[in-house]
Coordinates of N, CA and C in Angstrom, one line a residue:
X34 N 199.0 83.0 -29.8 CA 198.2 83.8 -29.0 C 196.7 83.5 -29.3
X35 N 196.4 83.1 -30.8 CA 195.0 83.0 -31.0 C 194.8 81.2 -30.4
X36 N 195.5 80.7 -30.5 CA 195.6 79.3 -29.8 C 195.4 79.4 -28.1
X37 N 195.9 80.4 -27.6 CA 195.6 80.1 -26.3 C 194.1 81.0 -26.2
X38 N 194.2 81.7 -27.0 CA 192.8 82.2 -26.5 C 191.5 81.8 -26.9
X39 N 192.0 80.3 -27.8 CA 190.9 79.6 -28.5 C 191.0 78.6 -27.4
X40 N 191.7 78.6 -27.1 CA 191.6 77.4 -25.6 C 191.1 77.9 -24.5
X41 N 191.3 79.1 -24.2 CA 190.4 80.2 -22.6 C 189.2 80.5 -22.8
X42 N 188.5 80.2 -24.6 CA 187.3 80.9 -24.4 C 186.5 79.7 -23.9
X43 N 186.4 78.4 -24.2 CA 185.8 77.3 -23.3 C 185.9 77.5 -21.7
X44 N 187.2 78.4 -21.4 CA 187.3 78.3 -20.2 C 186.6 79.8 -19.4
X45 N 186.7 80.9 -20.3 CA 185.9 82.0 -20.1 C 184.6 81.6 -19.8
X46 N 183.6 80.8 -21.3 CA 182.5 80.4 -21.1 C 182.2 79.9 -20.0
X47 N 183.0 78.4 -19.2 CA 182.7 77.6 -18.3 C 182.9 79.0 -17.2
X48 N 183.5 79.7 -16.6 CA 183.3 80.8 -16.1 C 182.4 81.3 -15.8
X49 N 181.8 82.5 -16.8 CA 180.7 83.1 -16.9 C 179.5 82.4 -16.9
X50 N 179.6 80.6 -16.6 CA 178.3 80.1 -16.8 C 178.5 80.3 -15.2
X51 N 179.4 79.9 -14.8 CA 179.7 79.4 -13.0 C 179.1 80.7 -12.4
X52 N 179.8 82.3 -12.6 CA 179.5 83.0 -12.4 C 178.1 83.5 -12.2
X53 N 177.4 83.4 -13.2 CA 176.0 83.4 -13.7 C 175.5 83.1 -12.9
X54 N 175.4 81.3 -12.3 CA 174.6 80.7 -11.9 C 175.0 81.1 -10.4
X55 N 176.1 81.4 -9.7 CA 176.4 81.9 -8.6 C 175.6 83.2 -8.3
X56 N 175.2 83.8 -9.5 CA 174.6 85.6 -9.3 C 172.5 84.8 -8.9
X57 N 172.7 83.6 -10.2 CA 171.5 83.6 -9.7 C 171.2 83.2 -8.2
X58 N 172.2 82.0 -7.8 CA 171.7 81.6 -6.8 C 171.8 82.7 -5.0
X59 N 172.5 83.8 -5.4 CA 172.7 84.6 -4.8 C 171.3 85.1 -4.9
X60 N 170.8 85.9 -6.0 CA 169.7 86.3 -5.8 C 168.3 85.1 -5.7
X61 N 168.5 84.1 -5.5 CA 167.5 83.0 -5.2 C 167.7 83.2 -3.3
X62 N 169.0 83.3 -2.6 CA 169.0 83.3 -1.2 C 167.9 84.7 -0.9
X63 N 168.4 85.8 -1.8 CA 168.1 87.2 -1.5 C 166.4 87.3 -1.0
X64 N 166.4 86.6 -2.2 CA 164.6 86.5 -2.5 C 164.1 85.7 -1.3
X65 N 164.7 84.9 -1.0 CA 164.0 84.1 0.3 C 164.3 84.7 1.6
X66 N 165.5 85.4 1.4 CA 165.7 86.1 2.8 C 164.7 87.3 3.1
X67 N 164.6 87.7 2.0 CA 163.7 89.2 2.1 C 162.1 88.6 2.2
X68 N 161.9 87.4 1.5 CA 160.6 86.5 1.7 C 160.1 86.3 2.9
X69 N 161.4 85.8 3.7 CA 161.1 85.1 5.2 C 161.0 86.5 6.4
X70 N 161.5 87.9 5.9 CA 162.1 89.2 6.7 C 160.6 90.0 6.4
X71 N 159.8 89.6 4.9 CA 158.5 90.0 5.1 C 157.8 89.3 6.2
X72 N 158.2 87.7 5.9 CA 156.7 87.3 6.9 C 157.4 87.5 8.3
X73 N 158.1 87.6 8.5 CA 158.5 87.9 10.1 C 158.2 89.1 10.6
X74 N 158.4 90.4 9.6 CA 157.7 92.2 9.5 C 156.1 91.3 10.1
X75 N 155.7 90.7 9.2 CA 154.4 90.8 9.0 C 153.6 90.1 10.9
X76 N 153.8 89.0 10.7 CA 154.0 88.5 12.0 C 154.5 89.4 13.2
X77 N 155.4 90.2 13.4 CA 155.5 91.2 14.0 C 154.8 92.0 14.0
X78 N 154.1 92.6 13.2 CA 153.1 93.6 13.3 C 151.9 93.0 13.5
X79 N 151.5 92.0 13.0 CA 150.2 91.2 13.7 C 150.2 91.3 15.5
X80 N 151.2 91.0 15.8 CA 151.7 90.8 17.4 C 151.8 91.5 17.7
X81 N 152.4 92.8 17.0 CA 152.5 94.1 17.9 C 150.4 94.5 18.2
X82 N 149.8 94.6 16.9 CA 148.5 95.3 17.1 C 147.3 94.2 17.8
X83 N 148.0 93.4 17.7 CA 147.1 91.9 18.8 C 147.1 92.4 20.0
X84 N 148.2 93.1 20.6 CA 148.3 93.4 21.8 C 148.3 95.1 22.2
X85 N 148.6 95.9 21.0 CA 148.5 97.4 21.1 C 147.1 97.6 20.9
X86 N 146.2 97.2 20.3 CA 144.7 97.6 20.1 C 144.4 96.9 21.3
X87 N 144.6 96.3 22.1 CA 143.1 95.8 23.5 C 143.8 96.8 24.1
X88 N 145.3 96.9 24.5 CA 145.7 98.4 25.5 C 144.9 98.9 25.0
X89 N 145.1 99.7 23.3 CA 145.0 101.2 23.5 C 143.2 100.5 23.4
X90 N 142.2 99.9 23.5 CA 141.2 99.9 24.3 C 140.9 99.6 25.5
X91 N 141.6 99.5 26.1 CA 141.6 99.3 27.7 C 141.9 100.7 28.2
X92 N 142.9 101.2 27.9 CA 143.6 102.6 28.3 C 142.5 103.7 27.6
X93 N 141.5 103.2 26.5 CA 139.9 104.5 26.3 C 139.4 104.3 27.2
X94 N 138.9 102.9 27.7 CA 138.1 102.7 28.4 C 138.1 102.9 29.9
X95 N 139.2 103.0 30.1 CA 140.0 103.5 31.6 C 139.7 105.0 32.0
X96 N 139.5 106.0 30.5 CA 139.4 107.1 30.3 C 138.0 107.5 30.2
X97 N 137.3 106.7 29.6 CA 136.0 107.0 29.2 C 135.0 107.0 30.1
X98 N 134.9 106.0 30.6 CA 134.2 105.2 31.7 C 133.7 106.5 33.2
X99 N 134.8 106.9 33.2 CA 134.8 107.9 34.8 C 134.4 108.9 34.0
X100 N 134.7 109.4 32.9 CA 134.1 110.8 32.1 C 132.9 110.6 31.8
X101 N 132.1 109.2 31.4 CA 130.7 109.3 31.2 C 130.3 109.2 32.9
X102 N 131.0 108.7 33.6 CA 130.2 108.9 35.1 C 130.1 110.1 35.0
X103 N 130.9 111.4 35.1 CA 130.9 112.1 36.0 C 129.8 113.3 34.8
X104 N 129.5 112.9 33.4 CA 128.7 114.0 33.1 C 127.1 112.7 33.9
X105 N 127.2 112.3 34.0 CA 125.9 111.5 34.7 C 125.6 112.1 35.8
X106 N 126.8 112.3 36.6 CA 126.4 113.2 37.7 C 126.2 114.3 37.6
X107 N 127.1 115.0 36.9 CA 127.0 116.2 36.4 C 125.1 116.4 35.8
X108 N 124.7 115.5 35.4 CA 123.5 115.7 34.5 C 122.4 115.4 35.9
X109 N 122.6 114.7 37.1 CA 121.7 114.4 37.8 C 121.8 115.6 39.4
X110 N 122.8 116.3 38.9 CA 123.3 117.5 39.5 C 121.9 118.9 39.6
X111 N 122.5 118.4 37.6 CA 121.5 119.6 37.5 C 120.2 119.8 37.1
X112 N 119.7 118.5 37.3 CA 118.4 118.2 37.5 C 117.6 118.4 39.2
X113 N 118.7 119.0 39.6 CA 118.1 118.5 41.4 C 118.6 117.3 42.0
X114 N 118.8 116.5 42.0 CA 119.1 115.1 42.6 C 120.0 114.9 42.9
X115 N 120.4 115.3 44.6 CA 121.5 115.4 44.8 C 121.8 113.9 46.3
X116 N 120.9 113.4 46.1 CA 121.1 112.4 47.2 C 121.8 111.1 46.7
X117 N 122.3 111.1 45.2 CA 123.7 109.9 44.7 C 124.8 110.1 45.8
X118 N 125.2 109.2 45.8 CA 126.5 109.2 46.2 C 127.8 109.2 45.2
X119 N 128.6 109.8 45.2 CA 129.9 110.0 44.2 C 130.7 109.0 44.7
X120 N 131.0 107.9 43.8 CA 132.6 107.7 44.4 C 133.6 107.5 43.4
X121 N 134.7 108.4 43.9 CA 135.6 108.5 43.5 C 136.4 107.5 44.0
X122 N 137.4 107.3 42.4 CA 138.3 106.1 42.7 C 139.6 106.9 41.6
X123 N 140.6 106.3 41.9 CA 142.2 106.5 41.2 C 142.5 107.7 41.6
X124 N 143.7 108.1 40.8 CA 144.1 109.7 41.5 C 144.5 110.5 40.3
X125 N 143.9 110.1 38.7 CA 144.1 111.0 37.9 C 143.1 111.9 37.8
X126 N 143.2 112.8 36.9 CA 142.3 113.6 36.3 C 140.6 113.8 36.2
X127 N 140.7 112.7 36.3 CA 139.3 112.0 36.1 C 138.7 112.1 37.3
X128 N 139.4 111.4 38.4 CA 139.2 111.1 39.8 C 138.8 112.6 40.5
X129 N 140.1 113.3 40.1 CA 139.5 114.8 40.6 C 138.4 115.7 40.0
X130 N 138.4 114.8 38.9 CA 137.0 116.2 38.2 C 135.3 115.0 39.1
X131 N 135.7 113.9 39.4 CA 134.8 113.2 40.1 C 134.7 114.3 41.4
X132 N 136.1 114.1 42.7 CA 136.1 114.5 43.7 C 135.7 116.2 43.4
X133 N 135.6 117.0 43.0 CA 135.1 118.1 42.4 C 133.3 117.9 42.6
X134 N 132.6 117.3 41.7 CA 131.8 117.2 41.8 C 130.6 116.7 43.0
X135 N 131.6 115.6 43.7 CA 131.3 115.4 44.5 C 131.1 116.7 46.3
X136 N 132.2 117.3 45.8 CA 132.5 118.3 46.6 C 131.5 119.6 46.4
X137 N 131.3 119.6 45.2 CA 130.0 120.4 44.4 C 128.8 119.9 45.1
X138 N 128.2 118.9 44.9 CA 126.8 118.0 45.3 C 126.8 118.2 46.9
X139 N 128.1 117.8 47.5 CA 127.8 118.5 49.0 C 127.2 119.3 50.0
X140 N 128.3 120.5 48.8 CA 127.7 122.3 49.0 C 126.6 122.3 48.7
X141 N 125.9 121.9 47.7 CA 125.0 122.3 47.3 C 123.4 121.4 47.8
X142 N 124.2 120.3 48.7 CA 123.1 119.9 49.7 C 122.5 120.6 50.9
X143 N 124.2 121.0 51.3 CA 124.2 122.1 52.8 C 123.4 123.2 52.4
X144 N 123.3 123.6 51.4 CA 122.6 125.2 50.7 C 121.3 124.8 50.9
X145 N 120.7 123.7 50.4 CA 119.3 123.0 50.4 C 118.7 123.1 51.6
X146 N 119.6 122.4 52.1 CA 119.4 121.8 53.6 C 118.9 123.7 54.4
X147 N 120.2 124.3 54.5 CA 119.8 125.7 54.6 C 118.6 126.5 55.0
X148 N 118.1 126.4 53.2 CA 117.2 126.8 52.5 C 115.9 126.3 53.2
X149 N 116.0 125.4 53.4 CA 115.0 124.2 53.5 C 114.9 124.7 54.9
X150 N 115.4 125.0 55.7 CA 115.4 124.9 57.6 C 115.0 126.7 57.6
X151 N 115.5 127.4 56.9 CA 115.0 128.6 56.8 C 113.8 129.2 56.6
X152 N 113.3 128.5 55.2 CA 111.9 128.2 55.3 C 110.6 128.3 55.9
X153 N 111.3 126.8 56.4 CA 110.2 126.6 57.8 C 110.5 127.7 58.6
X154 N 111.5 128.1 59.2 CA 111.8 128.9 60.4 C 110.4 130.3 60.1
X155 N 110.5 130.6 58.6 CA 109.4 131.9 58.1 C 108.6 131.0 58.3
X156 N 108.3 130.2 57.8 CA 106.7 129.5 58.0 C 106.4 129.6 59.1
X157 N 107.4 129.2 60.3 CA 106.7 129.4 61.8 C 106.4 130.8 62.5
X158 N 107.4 131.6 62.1 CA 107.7 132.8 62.7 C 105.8 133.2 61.6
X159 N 105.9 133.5 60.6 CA 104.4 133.7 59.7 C 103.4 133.6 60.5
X160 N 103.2 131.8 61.2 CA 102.0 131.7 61.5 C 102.0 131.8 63.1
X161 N 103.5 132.4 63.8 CA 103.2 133.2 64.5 C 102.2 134.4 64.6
X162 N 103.2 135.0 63.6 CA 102.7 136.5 63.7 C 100.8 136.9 63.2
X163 N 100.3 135.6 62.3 CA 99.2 135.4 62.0 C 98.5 135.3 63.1
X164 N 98.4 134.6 63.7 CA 98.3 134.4 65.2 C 98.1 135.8 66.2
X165 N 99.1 136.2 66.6 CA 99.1 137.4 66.5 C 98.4 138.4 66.6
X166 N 98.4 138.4 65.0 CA 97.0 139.3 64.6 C 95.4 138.8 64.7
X167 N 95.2 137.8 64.5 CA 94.2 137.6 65.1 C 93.8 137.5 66.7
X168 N 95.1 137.5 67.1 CA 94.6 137.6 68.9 C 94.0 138.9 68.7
X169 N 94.7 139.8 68.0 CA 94.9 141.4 68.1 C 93.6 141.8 67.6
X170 N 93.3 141.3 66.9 CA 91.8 141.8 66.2 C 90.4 141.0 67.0
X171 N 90.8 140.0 67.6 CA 89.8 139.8 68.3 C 89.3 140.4 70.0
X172 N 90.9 141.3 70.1 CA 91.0 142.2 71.2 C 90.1 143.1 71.3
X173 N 90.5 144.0 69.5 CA 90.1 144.9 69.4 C 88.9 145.1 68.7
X174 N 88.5 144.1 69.0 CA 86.4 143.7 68.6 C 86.1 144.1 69.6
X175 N 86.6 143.4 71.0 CA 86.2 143.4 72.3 C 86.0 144.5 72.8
X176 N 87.4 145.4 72.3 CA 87.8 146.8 73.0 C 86.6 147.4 72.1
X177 N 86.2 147.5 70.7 CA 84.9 148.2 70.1 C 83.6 147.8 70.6
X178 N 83.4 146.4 71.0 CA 81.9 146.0 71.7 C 82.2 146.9 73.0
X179 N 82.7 147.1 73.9 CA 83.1 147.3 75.2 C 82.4 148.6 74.9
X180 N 83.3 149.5 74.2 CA 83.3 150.8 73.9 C 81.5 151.1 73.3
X181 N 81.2 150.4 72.9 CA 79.4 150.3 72.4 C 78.6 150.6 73.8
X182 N 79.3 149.4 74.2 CA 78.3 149.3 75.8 C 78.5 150.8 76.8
X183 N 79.5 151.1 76.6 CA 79.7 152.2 77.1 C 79.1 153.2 77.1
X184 N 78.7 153.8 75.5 CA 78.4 154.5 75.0 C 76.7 154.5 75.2
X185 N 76.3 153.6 75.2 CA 74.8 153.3 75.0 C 74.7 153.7 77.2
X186 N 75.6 153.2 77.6 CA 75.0 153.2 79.2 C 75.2 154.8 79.1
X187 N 76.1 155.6 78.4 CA 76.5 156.9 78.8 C 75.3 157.7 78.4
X188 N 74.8 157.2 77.3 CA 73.4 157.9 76.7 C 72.6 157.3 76.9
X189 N 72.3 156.1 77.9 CA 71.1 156.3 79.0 C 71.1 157.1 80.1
X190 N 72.5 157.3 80.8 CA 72.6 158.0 82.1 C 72.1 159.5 81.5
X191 N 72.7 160.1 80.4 CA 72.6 161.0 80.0 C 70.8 161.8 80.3
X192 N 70.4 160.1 79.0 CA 68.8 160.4 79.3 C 67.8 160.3 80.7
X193 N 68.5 159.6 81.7 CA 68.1 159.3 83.3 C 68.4 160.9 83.8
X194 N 70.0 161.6 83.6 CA 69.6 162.9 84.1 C 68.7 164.4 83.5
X195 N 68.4 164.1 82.2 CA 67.6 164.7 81.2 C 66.0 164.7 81.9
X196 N 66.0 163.5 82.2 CA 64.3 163.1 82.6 C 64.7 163.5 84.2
X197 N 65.7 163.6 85.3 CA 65.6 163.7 86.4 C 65.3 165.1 86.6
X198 N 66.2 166.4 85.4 CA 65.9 167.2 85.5 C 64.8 167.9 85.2
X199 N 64.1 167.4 84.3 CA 62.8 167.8 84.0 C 61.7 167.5 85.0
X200 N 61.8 166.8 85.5 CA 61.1 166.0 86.6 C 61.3 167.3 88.1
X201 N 63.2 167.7 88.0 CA 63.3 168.6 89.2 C 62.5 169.8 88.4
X202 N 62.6 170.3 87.2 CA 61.6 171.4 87.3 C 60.1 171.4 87.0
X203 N 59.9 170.6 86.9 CA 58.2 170.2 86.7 C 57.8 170.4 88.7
X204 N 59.1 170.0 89.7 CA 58.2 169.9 91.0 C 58.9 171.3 91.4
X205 N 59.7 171.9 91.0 CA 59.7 173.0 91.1 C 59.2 174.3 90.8
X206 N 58.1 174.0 89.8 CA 57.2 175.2 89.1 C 55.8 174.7 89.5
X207 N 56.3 173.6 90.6 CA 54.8 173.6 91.0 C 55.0 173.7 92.5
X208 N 55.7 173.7 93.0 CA 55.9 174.3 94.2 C 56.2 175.5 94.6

């Protein structure tokens, strides 16, 4: 028994060297497989964000773009200046807070506009009534000169029969 087992241990050894070298070269595939499964991760992820960063900047910029318009309008709104034109484009979110404003700038032309025709309408009816008054006061100059003349002829007549009467009794206390 020690004879055969002096003869298996050469064959144990040659074994466990086979074995061995089979564990290494196993882990020599491992390492290159998981080597080649990084750079392929890696590569993939380059290619994924090569192409997910211009979207997700194209899809800000899709977003951004109509929201800096519309505080522009918004800001030339509320300064007065309402003679821009709005134009609305797409049919999100954006587009309606555009069509909103634009619908705002409208109204608030027609109000102007309004305002503005109302205005004048006082300004004319004013310098009507200005008018008016001065017809009225230049009447009633006339109607006060008039009334002078009147007065002055009434107190001559007055004094024409004052002096006729004195005159009738002067020829009557001498006749």
């Amino acid at each position: 028994a020690k004879k055969a087992m002096y003869q298996a241990e050469p064959l144990l050894d040659q074994l466990a060297t086979r074995v061995q070298k089979a564990a290494e070269d196993r882990t020599a595939d491992v390492r290159a497989l998981a080597t080649t499964q990084l750079a392929l991760t890696g590569g993939l992820a380059l290619l994924v964000l090569g192409v997910l960063v211009p979207a997700l900047w194209v899809t800000v910029r899709s977003i951004l773009q109509p929201l800096e318009q519309a505080i522009a309008i918004a800001h030339r709104v509320a300064d007065g200046d309402l003679s821009q034109r709005i134009a609305v484009q797409g049919s999100r979110e954006v587009a309606a807070l555009l069509g909103a404003l634009s619908s705002m700038q409208a109204s608030l032309r027609a109000l102007v506009t309004d305002v503005q025709q109302a205005a004048e309408a006082i300004d004319t009816a004013s310098a009507e009534v200005a008018q008016g008054s001065q017809d009225l006061s230049q009447r009633s100059e006339q109607a006060a000169a008039d009334l002078q003349q009147t007065a002055s002829a009434v107190a001559q007549l007055t004094e024409a029969v004052n002096d006729s009467e004195r005159a009738a009794s002067e020829v009557a206390g001498l006749a």
